[in-house]
PDB file of C-alpha atoms in Angstrom:
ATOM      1  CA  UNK A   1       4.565  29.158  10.594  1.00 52.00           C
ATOM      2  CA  UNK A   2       6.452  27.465  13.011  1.00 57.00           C
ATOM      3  CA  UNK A   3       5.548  25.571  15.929  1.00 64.00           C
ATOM      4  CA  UNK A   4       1.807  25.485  15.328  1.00 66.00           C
ATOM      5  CA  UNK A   5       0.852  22.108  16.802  1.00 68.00           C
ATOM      6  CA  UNK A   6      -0.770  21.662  20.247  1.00 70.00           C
ATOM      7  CA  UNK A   7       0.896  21.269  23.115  1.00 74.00           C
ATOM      8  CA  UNK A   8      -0.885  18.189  24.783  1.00 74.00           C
ATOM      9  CA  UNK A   9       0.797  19.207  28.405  1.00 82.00           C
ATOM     10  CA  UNK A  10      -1.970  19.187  31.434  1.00 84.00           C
ATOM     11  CA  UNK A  11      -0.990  23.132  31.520  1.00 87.00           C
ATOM     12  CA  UNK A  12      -1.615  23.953  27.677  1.00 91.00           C
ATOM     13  CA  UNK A  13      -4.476  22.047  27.781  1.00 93.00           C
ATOM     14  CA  UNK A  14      -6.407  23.874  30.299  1.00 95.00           C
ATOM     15  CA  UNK A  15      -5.000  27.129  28.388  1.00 97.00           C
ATOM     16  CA  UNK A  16      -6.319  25.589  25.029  1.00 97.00           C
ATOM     17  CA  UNK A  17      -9.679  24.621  27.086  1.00 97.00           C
ATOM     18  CA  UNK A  18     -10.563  27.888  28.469  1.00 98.00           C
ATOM     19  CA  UNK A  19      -9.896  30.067  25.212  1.00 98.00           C
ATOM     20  CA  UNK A  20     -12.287  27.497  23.023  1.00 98.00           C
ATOM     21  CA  UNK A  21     -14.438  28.509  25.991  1.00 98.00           C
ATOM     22  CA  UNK A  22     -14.331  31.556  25.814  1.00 98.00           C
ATOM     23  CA  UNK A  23     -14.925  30.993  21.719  1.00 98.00           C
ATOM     24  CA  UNK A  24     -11.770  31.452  20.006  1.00 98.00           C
ATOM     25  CA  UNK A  25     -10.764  28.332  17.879  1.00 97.00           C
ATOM     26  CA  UNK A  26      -7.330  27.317  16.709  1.00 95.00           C
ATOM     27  CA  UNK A  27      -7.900  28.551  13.066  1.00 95.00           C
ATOM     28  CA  UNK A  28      -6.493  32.067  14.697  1.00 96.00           C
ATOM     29  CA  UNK A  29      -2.401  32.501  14.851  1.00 96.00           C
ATOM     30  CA  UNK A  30      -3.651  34.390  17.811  1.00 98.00           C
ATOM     31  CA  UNK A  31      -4.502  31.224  19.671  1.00 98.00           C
ATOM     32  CA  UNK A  32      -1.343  29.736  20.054  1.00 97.00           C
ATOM     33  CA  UNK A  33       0.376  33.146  20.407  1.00 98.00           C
ATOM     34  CA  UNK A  34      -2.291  33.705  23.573  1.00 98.00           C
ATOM     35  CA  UNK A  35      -1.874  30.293  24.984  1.00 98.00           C
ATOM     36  CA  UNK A  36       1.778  30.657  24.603  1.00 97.00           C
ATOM     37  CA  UNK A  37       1.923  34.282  26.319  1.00 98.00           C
ATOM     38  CA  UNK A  38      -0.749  32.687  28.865  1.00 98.00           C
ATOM     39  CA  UNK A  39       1.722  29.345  29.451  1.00 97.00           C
ATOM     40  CA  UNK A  40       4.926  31.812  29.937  1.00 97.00           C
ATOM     41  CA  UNK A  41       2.626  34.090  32.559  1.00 97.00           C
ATOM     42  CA  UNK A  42       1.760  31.174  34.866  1.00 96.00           C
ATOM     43  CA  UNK A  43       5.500  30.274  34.995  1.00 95.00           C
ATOM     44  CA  UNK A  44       6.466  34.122  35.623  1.00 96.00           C
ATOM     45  CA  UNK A  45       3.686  35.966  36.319  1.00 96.00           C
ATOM     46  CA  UNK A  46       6.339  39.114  36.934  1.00 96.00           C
ATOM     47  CA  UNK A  47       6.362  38.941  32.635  1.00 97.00           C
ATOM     48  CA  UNK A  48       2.773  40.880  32.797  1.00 97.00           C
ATOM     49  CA  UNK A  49       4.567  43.719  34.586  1.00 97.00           C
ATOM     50  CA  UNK A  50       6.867  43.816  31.199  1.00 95.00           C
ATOM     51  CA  UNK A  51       4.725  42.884  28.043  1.00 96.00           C
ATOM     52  CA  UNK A  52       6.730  44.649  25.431  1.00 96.00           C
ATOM     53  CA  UNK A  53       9.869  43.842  26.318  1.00 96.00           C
ATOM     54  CA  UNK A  54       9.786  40.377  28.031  1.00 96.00           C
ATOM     55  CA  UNK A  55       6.548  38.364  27.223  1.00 98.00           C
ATOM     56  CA  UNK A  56       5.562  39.273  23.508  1.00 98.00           C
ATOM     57  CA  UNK A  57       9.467  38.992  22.512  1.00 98.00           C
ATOM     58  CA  UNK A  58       9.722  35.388  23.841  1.00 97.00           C
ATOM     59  CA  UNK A  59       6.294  34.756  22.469  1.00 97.00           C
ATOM     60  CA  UNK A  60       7.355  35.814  18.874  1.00 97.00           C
ATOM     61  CA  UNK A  61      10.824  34.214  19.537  1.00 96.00           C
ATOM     62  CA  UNK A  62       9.269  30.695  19.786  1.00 95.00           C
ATOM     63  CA  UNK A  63       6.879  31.645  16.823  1.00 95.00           C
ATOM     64  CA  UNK A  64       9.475  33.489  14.320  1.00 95.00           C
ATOM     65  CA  UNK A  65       7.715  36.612  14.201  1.00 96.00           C
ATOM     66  CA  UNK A  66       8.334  40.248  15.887  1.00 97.00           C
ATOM     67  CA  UNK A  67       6.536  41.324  18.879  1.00 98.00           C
ATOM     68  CA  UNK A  68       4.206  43.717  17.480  1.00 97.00           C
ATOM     69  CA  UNK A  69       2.456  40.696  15.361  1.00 98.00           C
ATOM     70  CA  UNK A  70       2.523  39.030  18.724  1.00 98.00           C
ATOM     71  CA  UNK A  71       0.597  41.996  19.944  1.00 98.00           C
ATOM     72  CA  UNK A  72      -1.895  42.628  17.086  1.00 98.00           C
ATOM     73  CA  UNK A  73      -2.689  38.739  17.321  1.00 98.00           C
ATOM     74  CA  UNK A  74      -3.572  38.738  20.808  1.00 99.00           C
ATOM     75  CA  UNK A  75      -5.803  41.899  20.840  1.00 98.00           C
ATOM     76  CA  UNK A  76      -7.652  39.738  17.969  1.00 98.00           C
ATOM     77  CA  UNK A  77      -8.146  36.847  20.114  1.00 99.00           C
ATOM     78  CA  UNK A  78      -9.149  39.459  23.129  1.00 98.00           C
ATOM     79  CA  UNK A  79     -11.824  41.078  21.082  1.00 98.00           C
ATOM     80  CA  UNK A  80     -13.411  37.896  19.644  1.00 98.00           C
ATOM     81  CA  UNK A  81     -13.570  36.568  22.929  1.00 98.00           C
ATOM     82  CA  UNK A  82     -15.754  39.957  23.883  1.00 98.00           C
ATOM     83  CA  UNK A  83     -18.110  39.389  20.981  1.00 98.00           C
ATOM     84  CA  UNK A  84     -18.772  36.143  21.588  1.00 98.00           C
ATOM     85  CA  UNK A  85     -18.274  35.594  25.693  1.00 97.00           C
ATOM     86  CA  UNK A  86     -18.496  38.679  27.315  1.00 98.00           C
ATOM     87  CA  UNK A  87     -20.084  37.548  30.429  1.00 98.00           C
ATOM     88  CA  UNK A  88     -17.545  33.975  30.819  1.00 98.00           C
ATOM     89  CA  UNK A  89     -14.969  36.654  30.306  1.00 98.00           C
ATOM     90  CA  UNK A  90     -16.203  39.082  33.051  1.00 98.00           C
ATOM     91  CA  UNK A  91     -16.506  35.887  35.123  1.00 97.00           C
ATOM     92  CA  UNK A  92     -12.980  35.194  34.650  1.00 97.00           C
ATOM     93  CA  UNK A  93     -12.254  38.745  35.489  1.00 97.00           C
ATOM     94  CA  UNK A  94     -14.164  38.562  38.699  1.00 95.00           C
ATOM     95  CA  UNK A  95     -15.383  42.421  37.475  1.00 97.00           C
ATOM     96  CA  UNK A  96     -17.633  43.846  35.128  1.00 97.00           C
ATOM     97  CA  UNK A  97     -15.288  44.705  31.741  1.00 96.00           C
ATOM     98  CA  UNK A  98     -16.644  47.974  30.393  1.00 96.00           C
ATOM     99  CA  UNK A  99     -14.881  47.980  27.639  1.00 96.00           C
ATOM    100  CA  UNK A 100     -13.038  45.084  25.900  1.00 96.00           C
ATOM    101  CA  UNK A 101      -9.764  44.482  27.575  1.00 97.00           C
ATOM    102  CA  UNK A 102      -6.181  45.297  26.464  1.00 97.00           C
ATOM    103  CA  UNK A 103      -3.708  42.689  25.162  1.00 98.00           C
ATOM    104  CA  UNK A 104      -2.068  42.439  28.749  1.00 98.00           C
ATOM    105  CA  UNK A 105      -5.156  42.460  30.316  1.00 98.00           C
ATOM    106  CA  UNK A 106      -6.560  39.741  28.733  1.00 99.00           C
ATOM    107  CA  UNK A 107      -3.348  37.743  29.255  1.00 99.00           C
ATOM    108  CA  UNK A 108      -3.570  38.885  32.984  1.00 98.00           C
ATOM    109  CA  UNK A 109      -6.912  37.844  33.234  1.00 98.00           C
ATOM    110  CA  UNK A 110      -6.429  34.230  31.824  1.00 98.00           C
ATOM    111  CA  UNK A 111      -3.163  33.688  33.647  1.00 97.00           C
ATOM    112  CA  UNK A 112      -5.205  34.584  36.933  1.00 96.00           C
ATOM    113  CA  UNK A 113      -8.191  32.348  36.537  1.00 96.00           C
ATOM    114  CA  UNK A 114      -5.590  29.151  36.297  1.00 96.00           C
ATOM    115  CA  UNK A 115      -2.663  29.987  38.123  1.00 88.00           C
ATOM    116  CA  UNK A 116      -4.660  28.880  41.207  1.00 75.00           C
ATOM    117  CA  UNK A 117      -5.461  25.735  39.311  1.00 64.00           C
ATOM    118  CA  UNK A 118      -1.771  24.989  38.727  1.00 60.00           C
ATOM    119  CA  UNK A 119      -1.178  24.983  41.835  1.00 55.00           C
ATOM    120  CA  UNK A 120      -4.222  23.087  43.141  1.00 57.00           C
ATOM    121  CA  UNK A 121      -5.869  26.236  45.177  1.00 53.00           C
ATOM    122  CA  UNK A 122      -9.101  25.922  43.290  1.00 47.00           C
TER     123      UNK A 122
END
């Protein structure tokens, strides 16, 4: 497993804050796969538009893997934080979720909630 350390930038750090938040812990590969996917969607947000064949390759580039593992990881992460945060994650969403939200979804929903805060437009 490559590359599984924390990133102690101001950026990955509020990434890292608002999925233990949102109850998903490090002990997941899923949690540095999402704050990675997350990180790369702040920079490019036009990556969301292209999950399968932009973000989750780079993702599993920087973590040796193949997109689909990429993938299967963050839908993990997406439904734990559904069992355990529901309404922080509707919050986040600015909508009720009926039903737990899709891979790129739940990227697009975390990389909404802080791109304003990047930028300072809180």
């Amino acid at each position: 497993m490559k590359n599984m350390i924390f990133d102690t930038s101001a950026e990955m750090t509020d990434i890292y804050d608002l999925l233990l938040r949102l109850g998903v812990t490090a002990n997941y590969i899923g949690f540095f796969h999402t704050a990675f996917a997350v990180h790369l969607a702040i920079q490019e947000p036009e990556r969301l538009l292209l999950v399968t064949k932009c973000l989750y390759p780079e993702v599993a580039g920087q973590y040796q893997t193949n997109w689909s593992c990429v993938e299967r990881n963050i839908r993990m992460i997406a439904e734990i934080a559904w069992n355990r945060s529901r309404p922080f994650l509707e919050e986040l969403a600015r909508r009720p979720l009926m039903d737990r939200p899709k891979a790129s979804e739940f990227l697009a929903i975390l990389a909404a909630y802080l791109l304003p805060r990047q930028y300072g437009d809180t």
